[in-house]
PDB file of C-alpha atoms in Angstrom:
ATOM      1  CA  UNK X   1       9.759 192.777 -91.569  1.00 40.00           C
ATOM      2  CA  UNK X   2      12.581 193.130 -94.171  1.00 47.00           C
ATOM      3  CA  UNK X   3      15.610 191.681 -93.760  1.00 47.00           C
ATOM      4  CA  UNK X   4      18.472 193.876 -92.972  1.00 52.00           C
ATOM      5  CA  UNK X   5      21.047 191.993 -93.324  1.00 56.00           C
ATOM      6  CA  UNK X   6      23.639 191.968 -96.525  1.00 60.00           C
ATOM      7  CA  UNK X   7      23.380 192.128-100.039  1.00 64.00           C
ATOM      8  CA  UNK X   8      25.244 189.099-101.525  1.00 67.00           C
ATOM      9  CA  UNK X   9      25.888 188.834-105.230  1.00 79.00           C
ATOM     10  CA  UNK X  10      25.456 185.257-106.425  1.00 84.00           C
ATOM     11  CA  UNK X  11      28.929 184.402-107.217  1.00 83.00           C
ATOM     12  CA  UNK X  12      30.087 185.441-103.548  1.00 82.00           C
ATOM     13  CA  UNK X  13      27.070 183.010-102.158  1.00 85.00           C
ATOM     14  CA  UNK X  14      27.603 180.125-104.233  1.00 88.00           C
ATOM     15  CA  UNK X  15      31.913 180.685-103.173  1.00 88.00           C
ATOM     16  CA  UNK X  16      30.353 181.393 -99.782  1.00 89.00           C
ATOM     17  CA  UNK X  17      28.338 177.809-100.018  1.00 90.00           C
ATOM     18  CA  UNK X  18      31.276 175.777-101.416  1.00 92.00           C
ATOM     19  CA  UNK X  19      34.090 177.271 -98.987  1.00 90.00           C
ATOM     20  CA  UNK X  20      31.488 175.804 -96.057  1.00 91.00           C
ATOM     21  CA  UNK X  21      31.105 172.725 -97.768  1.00 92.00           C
ATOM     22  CA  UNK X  22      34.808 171.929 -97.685  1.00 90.00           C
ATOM     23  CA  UNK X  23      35.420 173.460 -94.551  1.00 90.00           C
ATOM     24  CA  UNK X  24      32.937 170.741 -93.175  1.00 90.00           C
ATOM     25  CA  UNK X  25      34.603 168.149 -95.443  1.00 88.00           C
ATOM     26  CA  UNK X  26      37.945 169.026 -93.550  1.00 86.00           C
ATOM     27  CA  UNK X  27      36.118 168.561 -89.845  1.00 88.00           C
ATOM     28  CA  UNK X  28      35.174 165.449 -90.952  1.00 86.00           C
ATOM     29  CA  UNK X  29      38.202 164.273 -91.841  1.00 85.00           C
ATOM     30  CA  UNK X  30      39.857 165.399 -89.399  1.00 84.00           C
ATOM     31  CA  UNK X  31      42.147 167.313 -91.209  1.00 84.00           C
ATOM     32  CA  UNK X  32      41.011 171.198 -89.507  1.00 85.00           C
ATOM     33  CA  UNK X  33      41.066 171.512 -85.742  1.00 87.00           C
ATOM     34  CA  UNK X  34      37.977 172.644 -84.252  1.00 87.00           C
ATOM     35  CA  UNK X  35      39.330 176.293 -83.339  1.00 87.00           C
ATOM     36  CA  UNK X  36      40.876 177.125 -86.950  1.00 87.00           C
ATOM     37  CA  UNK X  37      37.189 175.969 -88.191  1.00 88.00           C
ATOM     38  CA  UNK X  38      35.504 178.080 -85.901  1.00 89.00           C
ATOM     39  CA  UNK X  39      37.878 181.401 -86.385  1.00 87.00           C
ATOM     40  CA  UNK X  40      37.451 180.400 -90.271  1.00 86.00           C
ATOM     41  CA  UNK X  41      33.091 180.555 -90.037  1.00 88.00           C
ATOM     42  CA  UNK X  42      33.964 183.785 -88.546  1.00 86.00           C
ATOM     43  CA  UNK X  43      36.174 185.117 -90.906  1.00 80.00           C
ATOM     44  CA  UNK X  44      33.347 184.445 -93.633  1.00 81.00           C
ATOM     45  CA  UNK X  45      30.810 186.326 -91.153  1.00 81.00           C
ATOM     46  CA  UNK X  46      29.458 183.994 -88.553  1.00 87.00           C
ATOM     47  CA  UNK X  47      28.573 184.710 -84.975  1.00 88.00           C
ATOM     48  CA  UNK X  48      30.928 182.555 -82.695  1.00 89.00           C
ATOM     49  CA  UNK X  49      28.079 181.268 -81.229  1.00 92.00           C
ATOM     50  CA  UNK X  50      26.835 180.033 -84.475  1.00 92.00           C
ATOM     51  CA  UNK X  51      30.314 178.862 -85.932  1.00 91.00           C
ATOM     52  CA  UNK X  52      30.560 177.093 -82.620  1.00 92.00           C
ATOM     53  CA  UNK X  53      27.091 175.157 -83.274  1.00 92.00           C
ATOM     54  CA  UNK X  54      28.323 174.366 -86.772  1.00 92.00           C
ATOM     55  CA  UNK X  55      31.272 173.029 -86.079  1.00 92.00           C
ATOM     56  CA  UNK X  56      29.743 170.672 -82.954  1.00 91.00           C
ATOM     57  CA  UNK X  57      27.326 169.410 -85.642  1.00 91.00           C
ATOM     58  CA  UNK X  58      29.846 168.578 -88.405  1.00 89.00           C
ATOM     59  CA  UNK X  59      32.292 166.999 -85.814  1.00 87.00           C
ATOM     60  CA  UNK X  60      29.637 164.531 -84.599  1.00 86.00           C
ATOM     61  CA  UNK X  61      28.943 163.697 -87.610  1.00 82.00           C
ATOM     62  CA  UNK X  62      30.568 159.860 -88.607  1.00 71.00           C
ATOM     63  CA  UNK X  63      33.580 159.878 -91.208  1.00 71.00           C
ATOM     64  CA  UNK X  64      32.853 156.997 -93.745  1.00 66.00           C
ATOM     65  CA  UNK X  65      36.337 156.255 -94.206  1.00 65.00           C
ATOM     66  CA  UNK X  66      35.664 156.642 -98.058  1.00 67.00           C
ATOM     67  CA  UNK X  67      39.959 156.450 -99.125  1.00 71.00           C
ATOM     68  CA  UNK X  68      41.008 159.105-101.017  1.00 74.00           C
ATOM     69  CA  UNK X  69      44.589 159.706-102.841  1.00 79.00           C
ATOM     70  CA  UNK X  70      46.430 162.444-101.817  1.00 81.00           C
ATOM     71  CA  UNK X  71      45.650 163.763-105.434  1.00 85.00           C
ATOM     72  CA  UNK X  72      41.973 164.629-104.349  1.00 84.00           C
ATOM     73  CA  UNK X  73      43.073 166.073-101.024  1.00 83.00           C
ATOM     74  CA  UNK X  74      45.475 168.677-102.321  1.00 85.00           C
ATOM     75  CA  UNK X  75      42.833 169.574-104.705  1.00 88.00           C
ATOM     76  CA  UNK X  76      40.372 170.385-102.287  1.00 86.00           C
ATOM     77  CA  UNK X  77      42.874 172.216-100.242  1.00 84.00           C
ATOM     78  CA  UNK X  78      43.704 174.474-102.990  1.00 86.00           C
ATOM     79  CA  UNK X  79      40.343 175.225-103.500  1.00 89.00           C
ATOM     80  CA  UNK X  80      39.785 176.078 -99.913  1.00 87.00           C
ATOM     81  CA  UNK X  81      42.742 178.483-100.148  1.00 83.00           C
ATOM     82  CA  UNK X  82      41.234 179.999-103.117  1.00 84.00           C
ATOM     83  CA  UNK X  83      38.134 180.858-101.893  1.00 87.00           C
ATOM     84  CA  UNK X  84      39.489 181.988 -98.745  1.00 83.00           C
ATOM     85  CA  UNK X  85      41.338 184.569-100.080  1.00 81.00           C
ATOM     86  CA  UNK X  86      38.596 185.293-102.680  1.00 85.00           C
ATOM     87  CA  UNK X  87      36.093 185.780 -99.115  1.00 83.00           C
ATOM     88  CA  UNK X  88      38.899 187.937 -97.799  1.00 77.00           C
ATOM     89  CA  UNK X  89      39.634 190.100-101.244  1.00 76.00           C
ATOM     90  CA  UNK X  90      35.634 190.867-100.987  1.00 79.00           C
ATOM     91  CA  UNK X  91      35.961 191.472 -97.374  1.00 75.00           C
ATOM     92  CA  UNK X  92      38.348 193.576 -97.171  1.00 70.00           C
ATOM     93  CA  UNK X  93      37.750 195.570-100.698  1.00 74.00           C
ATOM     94  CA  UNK X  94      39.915 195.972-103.412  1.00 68.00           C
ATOM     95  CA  UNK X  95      42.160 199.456-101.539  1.00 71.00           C
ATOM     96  CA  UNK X  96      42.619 196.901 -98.365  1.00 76.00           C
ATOM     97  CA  UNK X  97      43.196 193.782 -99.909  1.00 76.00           C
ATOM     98  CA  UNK X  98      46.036 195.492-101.999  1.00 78.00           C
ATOM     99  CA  UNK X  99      47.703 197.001 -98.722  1.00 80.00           C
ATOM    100  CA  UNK X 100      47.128 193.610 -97.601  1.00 79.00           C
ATOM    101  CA  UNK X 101      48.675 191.991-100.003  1.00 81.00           C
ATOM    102  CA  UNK X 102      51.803 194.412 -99.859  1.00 84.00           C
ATOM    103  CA  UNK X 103      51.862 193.712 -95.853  1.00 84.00           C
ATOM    104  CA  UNK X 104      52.083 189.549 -96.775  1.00 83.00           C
ATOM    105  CA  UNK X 105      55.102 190.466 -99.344  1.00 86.00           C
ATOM    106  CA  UNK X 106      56.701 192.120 -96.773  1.00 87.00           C
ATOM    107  CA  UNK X 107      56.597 189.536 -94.226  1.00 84.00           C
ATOM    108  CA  UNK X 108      57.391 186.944 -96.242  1.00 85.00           C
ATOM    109  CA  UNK X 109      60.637 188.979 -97.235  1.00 87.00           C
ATOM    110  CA  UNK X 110      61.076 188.834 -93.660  1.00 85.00           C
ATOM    111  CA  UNK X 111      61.649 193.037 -94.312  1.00 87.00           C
ATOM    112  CA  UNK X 112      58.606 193.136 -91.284  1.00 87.00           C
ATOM    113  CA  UNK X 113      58.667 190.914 -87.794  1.00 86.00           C
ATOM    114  CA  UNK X 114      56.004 188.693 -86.574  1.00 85.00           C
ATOM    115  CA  UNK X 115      54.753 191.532 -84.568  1.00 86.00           C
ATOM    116  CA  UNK X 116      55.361 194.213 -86.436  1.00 87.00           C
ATOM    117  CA  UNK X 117      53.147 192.287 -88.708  1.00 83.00           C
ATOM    118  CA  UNK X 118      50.252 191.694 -86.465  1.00 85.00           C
ATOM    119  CA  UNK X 119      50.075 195.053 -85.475  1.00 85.00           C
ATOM    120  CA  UNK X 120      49.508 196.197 -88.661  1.00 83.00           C
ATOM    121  CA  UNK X 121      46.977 193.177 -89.676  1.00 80.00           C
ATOM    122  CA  UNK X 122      45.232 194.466 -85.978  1.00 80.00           C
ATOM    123  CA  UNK X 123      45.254 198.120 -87.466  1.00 81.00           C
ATOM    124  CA  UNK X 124      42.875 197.224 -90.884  1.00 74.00           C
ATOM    125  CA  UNK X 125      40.261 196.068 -87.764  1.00 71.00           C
ATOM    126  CA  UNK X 126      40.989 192.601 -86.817  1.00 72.00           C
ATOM    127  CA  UNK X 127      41.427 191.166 -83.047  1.00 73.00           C
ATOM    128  CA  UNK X 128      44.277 189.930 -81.803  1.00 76.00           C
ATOM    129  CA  UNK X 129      43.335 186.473 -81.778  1.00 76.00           C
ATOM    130  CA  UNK X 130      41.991 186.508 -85.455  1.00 75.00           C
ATOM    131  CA  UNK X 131      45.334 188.469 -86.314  1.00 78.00           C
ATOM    132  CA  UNK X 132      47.291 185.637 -84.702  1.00 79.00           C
ATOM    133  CA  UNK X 133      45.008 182.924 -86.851  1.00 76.00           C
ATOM    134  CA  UNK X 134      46.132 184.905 -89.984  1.00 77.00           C
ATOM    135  CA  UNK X 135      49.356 184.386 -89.281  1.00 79.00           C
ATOM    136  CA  UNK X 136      49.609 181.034 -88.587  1.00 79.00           C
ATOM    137  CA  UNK X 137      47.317 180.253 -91.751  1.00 74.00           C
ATOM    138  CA  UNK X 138      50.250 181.694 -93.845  1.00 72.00           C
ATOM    139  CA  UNK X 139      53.331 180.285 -91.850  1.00 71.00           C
TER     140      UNK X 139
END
């Protein structure tokens, strides 16, 4: 039977792979809570229930206490940011993302309110709850 599931170029799956990677990195070391790593899995297209299975296994999993400066950490934080909003550029498209984009300026100007802002992140299709998760990513 073929699969119907969705064509992924191999730039997006390798981003896809990495942004994972880290996002596992930061369960482990305890630097993501267990509900931003689950609404994060989803963001990049997982089932809850699956995100949810993922994110049991990687918190079970031991930390080796392997020191790191704070160097290495911001870098991997920046490239988590980057390839979330590279995951949610190709999500959204490149029409979206820009009204997007315009929505984050605004709020940010404080020329929008917190809700005011939500509604309108709730109007390009999100849920409340993911809408709220956006918002507290950026604040």
């Amino acid at each position: 039977m073929p699969d119907k599931g969705r064509i992924m170029s191999q730039t997006y799956y390798e981003r896809q792979s990495k942004l994972i990677e880290l996002y596992k990195e930061c369960i482990i070391k305890k630097e993501m809570k267990a509900s931003e790593a689950v609404m994060a899995l989803k963001l990049i297209g997982f089932s809850e229930s699956m995100a949810l299975s993922r994110v049991r296994d990687w918190a079970s999993q031991s930390n080796t206490n392997i020191t790191e400066t704070s160097n290495i950490t911001n870098q991997r934080l920046k490239k988590k940011i980057s390839l979330e909003k590279y995951m949610l550029r190709m999500e959204l498209g490149k029409k979206y993302y820009d009204e997007y984009m315009k929505l984050l300026e605004k709020y940010k100007n404080k020329e929008i309110s917190k809700n005011e802002y939500r509604n309108e992140l709730m109007q390009f299709g999100y849920s409340k709850k993911f809408a709220e998760y956006i918002i507290g990513k950026q604040e």
